[in-house]
Short mmCIF file of C-alpha atoms and ligand atoms in Angstrom, two decimals:
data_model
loop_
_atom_site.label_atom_id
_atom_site.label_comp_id
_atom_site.label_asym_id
_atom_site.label_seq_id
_atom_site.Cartn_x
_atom_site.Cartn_y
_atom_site.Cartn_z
CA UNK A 1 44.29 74.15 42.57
CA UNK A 2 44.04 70.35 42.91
CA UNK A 3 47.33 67.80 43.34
CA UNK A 4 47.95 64.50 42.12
CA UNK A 5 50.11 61.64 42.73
CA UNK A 6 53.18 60.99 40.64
CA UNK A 7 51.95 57.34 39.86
CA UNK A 8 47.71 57.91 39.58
CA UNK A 9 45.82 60.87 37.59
CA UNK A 10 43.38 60.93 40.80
CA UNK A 11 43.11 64.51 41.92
CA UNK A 12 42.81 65.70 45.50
CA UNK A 13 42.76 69.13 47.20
CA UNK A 14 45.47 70.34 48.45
CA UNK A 15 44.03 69.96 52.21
CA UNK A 16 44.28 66.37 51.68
CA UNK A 17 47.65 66.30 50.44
CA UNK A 18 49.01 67.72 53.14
CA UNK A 19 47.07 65.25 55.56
CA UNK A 20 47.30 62.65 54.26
CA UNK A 21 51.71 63.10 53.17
CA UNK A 22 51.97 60.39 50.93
CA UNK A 23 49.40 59.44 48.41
CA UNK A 24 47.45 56.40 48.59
CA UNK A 25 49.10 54.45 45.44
CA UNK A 26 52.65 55.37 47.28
CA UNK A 27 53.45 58.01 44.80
CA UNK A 28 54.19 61.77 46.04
CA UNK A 29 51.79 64.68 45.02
CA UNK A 30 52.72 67.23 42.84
CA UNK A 31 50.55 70.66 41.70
CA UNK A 32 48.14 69.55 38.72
CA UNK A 33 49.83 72.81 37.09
CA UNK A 34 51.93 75.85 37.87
CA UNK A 35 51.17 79.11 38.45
CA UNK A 36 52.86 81.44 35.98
CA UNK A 37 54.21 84.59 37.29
CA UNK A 38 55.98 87.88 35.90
CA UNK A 39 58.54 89.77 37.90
CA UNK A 40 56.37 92.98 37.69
CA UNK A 41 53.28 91.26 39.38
CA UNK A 42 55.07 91.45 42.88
CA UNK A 43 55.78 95.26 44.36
CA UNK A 44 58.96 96.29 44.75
CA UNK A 45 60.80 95.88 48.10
CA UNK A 46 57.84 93.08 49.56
CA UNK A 47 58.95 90.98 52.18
CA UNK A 48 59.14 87.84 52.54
CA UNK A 49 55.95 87.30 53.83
CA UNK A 50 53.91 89.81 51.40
CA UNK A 51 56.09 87.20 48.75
CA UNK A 52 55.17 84.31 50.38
CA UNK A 53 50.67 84.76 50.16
CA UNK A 54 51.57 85.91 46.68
CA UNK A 55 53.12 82.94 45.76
CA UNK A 56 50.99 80.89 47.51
CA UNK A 57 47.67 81.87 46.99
CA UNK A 58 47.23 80.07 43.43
CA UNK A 59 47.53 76.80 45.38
CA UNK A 60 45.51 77.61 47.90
CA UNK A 61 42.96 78.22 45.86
CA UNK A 62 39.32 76.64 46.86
CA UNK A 63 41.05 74.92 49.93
CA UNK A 64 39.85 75.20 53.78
CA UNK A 65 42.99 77.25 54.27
CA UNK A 66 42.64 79.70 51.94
CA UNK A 67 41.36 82.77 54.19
CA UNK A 68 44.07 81.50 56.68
CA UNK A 69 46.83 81.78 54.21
CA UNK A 70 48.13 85.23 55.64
CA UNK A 71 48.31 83.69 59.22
CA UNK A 72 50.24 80.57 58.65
CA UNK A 73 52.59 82.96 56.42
CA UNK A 74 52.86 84.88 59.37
CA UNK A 75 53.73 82.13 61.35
CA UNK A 76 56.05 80.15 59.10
CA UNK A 77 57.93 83.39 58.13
CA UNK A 78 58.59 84.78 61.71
CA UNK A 79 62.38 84.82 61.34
CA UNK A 80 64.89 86.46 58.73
CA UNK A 81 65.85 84.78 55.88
CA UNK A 82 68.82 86.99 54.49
CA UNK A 83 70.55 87.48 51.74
CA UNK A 84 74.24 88.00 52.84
CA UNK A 85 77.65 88.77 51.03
CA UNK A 86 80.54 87.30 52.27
CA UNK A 87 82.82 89.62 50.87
CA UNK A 88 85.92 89.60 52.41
CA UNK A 89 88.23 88.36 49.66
CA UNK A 90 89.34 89.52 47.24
CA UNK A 91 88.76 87.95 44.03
CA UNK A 92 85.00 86.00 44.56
CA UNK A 93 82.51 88.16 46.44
CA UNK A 94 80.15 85.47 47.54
CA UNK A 95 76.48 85.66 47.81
CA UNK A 96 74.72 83.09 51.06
CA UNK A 97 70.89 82.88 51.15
CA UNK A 98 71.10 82.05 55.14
CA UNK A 99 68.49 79.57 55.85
CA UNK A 100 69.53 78.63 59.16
CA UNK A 101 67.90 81.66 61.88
CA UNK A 102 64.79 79.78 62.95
CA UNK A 103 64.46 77.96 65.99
CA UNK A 104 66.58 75.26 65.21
CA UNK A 105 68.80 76.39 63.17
CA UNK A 106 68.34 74.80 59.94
CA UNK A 107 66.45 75.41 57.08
CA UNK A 108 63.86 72.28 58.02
CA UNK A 109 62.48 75.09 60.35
CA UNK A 110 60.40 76.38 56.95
CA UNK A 111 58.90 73.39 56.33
CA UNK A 112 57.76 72.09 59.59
CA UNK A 113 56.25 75.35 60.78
CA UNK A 114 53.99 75.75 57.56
CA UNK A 115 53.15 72.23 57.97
CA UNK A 116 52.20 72.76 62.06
CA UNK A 117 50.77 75.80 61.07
CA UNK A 118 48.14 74.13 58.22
CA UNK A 119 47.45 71.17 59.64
CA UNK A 120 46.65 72.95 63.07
CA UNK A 121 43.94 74.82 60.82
CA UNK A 122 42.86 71.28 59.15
CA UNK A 123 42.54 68.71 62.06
CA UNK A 124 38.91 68.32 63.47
CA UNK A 125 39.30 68.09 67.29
CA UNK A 126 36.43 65.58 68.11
CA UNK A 127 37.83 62.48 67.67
CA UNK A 128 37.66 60.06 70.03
CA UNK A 129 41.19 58.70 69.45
CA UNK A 130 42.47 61.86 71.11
CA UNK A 131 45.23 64.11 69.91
CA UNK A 132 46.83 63.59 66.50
CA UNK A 133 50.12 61.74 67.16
CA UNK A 134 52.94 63.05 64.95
CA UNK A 135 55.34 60.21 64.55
CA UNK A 136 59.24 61.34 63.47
CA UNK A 137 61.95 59.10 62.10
CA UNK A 138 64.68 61.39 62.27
CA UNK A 139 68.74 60.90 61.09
CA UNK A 140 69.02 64.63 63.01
CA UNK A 141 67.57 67.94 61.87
CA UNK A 142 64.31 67.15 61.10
CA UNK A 143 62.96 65.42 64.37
CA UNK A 144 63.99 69.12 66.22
CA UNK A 145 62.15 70.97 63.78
CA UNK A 146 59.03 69.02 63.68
CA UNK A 147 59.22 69.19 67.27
CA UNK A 148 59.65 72.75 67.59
CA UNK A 149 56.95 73.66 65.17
CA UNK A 150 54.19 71.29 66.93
CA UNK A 151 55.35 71.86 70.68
CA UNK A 152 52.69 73.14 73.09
CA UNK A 153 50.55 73.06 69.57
CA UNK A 154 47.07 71.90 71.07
CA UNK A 155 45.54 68.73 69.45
CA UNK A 156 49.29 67.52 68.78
CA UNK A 157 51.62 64.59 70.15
CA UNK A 158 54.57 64.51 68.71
CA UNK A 159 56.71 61.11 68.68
CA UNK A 160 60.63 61.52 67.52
CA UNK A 161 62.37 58.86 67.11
CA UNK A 162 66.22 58.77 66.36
CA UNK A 163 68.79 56.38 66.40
CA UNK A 164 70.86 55.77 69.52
CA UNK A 165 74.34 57.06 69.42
CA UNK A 166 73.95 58.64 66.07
CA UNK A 167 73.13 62.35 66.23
CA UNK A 168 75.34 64.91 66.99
CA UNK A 169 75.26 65.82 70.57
CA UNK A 170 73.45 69.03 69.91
CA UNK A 171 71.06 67.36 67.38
CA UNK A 172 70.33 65.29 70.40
CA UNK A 173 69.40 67.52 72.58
CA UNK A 174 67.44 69.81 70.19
CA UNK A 175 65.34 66.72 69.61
CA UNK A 176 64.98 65.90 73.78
CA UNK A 177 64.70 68.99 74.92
CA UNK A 178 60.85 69.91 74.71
CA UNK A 179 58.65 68.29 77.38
CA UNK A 180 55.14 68.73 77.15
CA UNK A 181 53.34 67.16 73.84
CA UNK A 182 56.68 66.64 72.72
CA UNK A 183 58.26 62.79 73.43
CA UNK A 184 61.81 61.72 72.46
CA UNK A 185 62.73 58.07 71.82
CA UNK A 186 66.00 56.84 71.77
CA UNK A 187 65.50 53.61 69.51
CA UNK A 188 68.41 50.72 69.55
CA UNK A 189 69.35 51.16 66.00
CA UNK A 190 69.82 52.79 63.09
CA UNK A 191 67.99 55.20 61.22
CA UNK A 192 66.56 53.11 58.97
CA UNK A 193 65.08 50.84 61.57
CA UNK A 194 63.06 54.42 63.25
CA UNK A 195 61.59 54.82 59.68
CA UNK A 196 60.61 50.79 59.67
CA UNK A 197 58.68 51.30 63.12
CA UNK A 198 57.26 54.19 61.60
CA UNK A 199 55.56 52.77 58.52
CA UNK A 200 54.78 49.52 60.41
CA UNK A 201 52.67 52.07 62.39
CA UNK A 202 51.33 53.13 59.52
CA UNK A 203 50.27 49.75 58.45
CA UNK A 204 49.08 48.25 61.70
CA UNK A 205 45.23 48.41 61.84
CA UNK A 206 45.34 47.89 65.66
CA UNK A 207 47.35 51.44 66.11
CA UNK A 208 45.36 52.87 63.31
CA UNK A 209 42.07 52.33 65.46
CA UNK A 210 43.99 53.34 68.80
CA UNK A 211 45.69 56.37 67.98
CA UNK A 212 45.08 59.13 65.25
CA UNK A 213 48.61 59.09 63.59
CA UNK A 214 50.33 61.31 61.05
CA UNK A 215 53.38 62.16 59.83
CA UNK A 216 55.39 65.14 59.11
CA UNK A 217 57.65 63.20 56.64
CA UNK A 218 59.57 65.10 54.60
CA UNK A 219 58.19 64.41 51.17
CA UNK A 220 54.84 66.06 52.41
CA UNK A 221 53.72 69.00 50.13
CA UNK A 222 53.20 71.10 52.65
CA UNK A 223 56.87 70.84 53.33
CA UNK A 224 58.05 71.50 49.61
CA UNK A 225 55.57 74.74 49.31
CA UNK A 226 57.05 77.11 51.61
CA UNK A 227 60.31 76.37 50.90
CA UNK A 228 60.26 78.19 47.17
CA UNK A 229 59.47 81.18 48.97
CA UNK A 230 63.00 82.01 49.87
CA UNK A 231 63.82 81.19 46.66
CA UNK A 232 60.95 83.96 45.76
CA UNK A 233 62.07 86.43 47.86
CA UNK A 234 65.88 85.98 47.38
CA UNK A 235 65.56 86.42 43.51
CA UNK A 236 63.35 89.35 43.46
CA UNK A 237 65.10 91.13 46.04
CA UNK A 238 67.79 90.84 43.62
CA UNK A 239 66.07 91.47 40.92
CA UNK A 240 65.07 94.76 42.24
CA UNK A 241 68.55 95.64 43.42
CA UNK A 242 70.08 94.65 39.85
CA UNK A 243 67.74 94.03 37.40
CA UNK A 244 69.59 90.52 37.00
CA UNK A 245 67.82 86.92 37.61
CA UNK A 246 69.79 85.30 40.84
CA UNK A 247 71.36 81.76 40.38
CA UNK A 248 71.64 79.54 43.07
CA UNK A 249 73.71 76.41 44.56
CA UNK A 250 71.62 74.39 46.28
CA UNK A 251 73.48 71.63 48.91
CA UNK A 252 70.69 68.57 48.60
CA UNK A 253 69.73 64.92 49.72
CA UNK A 254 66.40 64.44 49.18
CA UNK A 255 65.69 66.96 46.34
CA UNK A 256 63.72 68.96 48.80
CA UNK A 257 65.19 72.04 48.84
CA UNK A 258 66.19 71.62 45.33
CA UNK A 259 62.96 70.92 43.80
CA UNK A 260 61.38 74.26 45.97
CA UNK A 261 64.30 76.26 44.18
CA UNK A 262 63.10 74.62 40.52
CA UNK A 263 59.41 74.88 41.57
CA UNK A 264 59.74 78.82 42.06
CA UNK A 265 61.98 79.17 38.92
CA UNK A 266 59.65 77.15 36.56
CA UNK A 267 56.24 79.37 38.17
CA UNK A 268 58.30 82.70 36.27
CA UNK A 269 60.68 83.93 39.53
CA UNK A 270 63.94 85.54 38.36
CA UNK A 271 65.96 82.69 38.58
CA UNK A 272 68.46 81.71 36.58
CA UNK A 273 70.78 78.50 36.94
CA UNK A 274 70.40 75.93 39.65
CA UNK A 275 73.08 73.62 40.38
CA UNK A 276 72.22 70.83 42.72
CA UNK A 277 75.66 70.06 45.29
CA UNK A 278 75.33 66.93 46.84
CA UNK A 279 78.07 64.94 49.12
CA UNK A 280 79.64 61.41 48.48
CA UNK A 281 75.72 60.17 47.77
CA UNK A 282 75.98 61.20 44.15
CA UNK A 283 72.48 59.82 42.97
CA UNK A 284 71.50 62.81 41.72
CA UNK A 285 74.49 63.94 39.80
CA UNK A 286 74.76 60.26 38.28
CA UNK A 287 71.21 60.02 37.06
CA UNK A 288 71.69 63.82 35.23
CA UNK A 289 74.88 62.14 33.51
CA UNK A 290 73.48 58.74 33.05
CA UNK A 291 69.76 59.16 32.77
CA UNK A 292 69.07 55.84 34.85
CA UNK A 293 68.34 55.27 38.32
CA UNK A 294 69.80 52.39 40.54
CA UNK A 295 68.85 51.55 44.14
CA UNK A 296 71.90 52.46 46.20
CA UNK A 297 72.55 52.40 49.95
CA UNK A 298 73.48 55.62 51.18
CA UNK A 299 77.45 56.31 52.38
CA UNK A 300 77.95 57.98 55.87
CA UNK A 301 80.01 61.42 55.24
CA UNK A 302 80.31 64.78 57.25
CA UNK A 303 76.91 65.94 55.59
CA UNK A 304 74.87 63.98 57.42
CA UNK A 305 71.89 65.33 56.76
CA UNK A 306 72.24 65.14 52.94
CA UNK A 307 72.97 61.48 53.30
CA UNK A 308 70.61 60.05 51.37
CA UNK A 309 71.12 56.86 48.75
CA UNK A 310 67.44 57.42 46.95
CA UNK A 311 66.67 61.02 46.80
CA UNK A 312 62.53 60.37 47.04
CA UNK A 313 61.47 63.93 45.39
CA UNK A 314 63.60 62.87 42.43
CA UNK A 315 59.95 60.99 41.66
CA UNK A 316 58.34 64.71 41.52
CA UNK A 317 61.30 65.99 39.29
CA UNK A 318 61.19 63.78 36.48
CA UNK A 319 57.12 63.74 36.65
CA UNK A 320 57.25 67.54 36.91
CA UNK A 321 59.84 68.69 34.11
CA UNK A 322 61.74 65.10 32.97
CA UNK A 323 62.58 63.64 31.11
CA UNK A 324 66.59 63.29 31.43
CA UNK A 325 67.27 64.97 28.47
CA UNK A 326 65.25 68.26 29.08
CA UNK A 327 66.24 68.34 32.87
CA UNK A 328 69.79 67.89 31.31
CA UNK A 329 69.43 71.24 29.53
CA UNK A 330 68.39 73.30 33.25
CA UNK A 331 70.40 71.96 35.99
CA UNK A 332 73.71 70.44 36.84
CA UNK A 333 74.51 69.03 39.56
CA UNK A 334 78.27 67.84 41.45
CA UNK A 335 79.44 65.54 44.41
CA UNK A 336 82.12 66.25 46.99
CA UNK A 337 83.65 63.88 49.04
CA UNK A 338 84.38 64.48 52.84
CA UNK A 339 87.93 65.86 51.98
CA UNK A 340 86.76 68.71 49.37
CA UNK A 341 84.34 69.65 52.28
CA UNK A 342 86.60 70.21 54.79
CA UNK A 343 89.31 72.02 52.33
CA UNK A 344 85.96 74.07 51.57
CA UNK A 345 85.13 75.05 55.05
CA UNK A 346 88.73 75.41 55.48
CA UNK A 347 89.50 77.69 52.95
CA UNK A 348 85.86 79.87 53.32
CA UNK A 349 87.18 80.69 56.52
CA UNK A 350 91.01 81.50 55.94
CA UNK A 351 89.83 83.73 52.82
CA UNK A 352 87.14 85.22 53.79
CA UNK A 353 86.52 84.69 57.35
CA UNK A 354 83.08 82.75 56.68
CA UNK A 355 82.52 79.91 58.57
CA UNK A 356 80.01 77.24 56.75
CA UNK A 357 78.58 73.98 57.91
CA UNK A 358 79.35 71.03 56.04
CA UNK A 359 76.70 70.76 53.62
CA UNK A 360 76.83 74.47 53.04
CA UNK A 361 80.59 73.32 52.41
CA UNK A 362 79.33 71.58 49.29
CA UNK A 363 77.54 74.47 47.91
CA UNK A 364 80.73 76.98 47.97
CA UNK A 365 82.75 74.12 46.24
CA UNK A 366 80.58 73.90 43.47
CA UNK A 367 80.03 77.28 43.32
CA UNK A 368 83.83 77.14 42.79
CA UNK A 369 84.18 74.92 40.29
CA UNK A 370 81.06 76.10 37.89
CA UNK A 371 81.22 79.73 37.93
CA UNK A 372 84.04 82.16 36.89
CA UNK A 373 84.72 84.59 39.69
CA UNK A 374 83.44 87.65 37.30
CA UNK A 375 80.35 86.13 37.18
CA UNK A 376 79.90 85.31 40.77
CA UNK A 377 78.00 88.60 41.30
CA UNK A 378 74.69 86.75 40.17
CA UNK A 379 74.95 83.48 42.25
CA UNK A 380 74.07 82.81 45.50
CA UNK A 381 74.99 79.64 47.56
CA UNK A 382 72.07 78.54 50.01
CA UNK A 383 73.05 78.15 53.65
CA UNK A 384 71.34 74.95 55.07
CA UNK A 385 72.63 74.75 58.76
CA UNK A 386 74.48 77.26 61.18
CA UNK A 387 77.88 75.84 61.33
CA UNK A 388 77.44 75.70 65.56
CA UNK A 389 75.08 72.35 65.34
CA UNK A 390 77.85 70.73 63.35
CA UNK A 391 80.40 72.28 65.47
CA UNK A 392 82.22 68.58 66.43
CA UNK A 393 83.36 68.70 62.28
CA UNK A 394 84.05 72.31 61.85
CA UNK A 395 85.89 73.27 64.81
CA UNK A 396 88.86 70.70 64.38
CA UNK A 397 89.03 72.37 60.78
CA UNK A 398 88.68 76.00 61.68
CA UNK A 399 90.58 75.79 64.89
CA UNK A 400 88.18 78.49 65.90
CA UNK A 401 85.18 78.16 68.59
CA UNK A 402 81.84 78.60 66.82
CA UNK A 403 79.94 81.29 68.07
CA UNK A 404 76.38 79.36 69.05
CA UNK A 405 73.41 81.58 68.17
CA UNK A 406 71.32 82.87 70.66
CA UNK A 407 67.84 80.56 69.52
CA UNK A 408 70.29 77.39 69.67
CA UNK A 409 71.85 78.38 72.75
CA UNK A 410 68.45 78.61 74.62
CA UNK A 411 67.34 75.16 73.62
CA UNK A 412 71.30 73.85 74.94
CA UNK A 413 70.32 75.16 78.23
CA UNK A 414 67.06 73.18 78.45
CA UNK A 415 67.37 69.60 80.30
CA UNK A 416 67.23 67.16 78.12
CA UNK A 417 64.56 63.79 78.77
CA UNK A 418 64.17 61.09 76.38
CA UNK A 419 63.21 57.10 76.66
CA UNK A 420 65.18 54.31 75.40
CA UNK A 421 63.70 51.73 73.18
CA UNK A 422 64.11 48.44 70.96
CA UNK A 423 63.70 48.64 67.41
CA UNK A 424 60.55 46.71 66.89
CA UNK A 425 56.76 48.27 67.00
CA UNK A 426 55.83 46.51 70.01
CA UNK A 427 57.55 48.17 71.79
CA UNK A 428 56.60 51.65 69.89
CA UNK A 429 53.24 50.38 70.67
CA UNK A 430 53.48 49.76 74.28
CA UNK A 431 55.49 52.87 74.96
CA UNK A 432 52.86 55.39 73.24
CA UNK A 433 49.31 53.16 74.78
C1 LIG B 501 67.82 68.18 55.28
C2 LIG B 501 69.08 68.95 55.07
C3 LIG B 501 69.69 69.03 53.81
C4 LIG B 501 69.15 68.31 52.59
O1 LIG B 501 67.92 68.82 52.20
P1 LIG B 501 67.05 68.05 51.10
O2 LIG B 501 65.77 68.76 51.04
O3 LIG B 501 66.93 66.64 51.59
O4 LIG B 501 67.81 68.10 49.85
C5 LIG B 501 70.82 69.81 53.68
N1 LIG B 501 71.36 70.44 54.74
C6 LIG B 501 70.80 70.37 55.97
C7 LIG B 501 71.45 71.08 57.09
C8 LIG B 501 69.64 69.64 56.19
O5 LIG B 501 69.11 69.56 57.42
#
């Protein structure tokens, strides 16, 4: 299968997509055309990872990875991915798809392992710029997943970069923690000026001919691939068990996990209705009602990680299956405001003694609103973080300790090392010569 950019017909394999992240014209590539599945093409009770080559294989098709598909499956897929009921109430048995039991603890974990995983297969280790230098802007969960996908990874420097004084204290230390190949920057700013240093690497031919950069940015394919596999998985599991397609509420920012959960429903998976929850950034739900798009600067809420003013994959979803009017007719999508999420994660754990992070928060309360509690039996809400790495907004909620899982509680014992720096590429450049 080849890919193309959302703003040039110029096709490419998918090996180079996932190189090379972003396409040349600045557009994001998206599958030249989908694979079209039928629910009695997968054997009952596969797992996740017989799902996963399944899936994947049609766009893997006449690449370099192709006979390595099973092994970076493997690899990606090395932790559960359940399916859970939180049924302790009495009137809305609730389904979670619980994204968040990889290493660190959020569903980013998917993405940057397949990406590691490929690209480790794709790199050619004779260049005489040395290791390939993976440079991370990071607002939190990402920068510790990248990390923890490329550390010890031979052939692979990894550069995070995250803005001083703005992380949670456990996103900070899942992002300093590493050592080895792994080196953690603490840049005098905000987010936004980590993601400037990072394209002015980009664009600066003098660091181009020193060091052999990349990028594990989140609007890489090989980031939006795996992640319809849960979606896959989730869907046909219930399938099987019910003979019903699954629904799903998908907490979003950047459209990421969104789009995967649209991708997989579009290539024939048994899914029924998406709705798209979002926090007080309400880009998404505005364009569905409005049909236009305005720049906006994103708001700061207790979601952090969905705070995003200018979802970038919403470029794949109106190139994919726009225009407004038809992507009216398959998805909805609602915005919650910092108090609805912490009545949400309030009341999920008085009723049914579920405790949910903040932007899982967001998910339950549309869930809420959009489906009658007789149908709930057919919906899941997606779990993007363990409530434990946002534990300095749910505890004061809960009044409850959160029980830290054992993967997050080994990285908390780790020492932590990072570097300060200024927010300019100089001094990027000087501190990675
Ligand atoms: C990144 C992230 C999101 C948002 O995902 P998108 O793909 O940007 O929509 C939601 N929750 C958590 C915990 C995240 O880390």
């Amino acid at each position: 299968m080849r890919f193309l950019s959302t703003r040039s017909a110029d096709l490419v394999t998918l090996d180079q997509a996932l190189l090379q992240g972003i396409a040349p014209d600045g557009g994001l590539f998206v599958p030249e055309s989908l694979p079209s599945f039928t629910t009695d093409e997968f054997s009952a009770n596969a797992d996740l990872i017989d799902v996963a080559i399944q899936y994947l294989t049609p766009f893997f098709a006449d690449t370099k990875l192709e006979s390595a598909l099973g092994d970076i499956c493997r690899e990606t897929f090395s932790f559960p991915i359940p399916l859970v009921s939180a049924r302790i109430g009495t009137d809305f048995d609730v389904l979670i798809l619980e994204l968040f039991h990889g290493p660190t603890s959020a569903f980013k974990d998917v993405g940057a392992r397949f990406l590691a995983a490929s690209m480790t297969r794709l790199v050619e280790d004779d260049d005489p710029r040395g290791p390939v230098k993976i440079l991370v802007a990071t607002s939190g969960d990402t920068g510790g997943a990248v990390a923890a996908a490329f550390h010890q990874r031979e052939g692979f420097e990894v550069i995070v970069l995250f803005p001083d004084g703005r992380v949670s204290a456990r996103q900070q230390h899942q992002l300093t923690c590493w050592g080895d190949n792994v080196r953690a920057f603490s840049v005098k700013g905000a987010f936004d000026d980590c993601q400037r240093m990072v394209k002015a690497a980009f664009a600066d031919q003098d660091m181009q001919a020193t060091h052999r950069l990349s990028s594990a940015n989140s609007i890489n394919i090989g980031r939006l691939l795996p992640q319809s596999i849960y979606y896959a998985h989730a869907s046909l599991t219930h399938y099987w068990a019910t003979g019903e397609s699954l629904s799903f509420v998908v907490p979003t920012g950047n459209l990421g996990n969104g789009l995967a959960a649209i991708l997989a429903r579009a290539c024939g998976l048994p899914i029924g209705d998406i709705v798209l929850a979002t926090n007080a950034n309400k880009a998404i739900p505005d364009y569905l009602a409005t049909g236009s798009l305005d720049a906006r600067e994103s708001i700061a809420t207790l979601a952090s990680a969905m705070d995003v003013g200018n979802p970038s994959n919403l470029e794949r979803l109106i190139e994919l299956f726009g225009p407004v009017s038809r992507l009216q007719q398959t998805l909805s999508s609602c915005s919650y405001d910092d108090a609805a999420i912490r009545k949400t994660i309030s009341a999920t754990y008085a009723e049914r003694g579920y405790v949910c992070c903040p932007h899982t928060a967001t998910g339950i309360a549309a869930l809420h609103d959009t489906v009658a509690a007789a149908d709930a039996e057919n919906w899941a809400v997606v779990a993007t973080a363990h409530p434990a790495k946002f534990e300095s907004v749910v505890e004061p909620v809960i009044d409850t300790r959160v029980d830290i899982p054992p993967s997050l509680a080994e990285l908390m014992a780790k020492p932590a090392v990072y570097e300060s720096l200024a927010p300019s590429l100089a001094a990027l450049s000087a501190a990675i010569r």
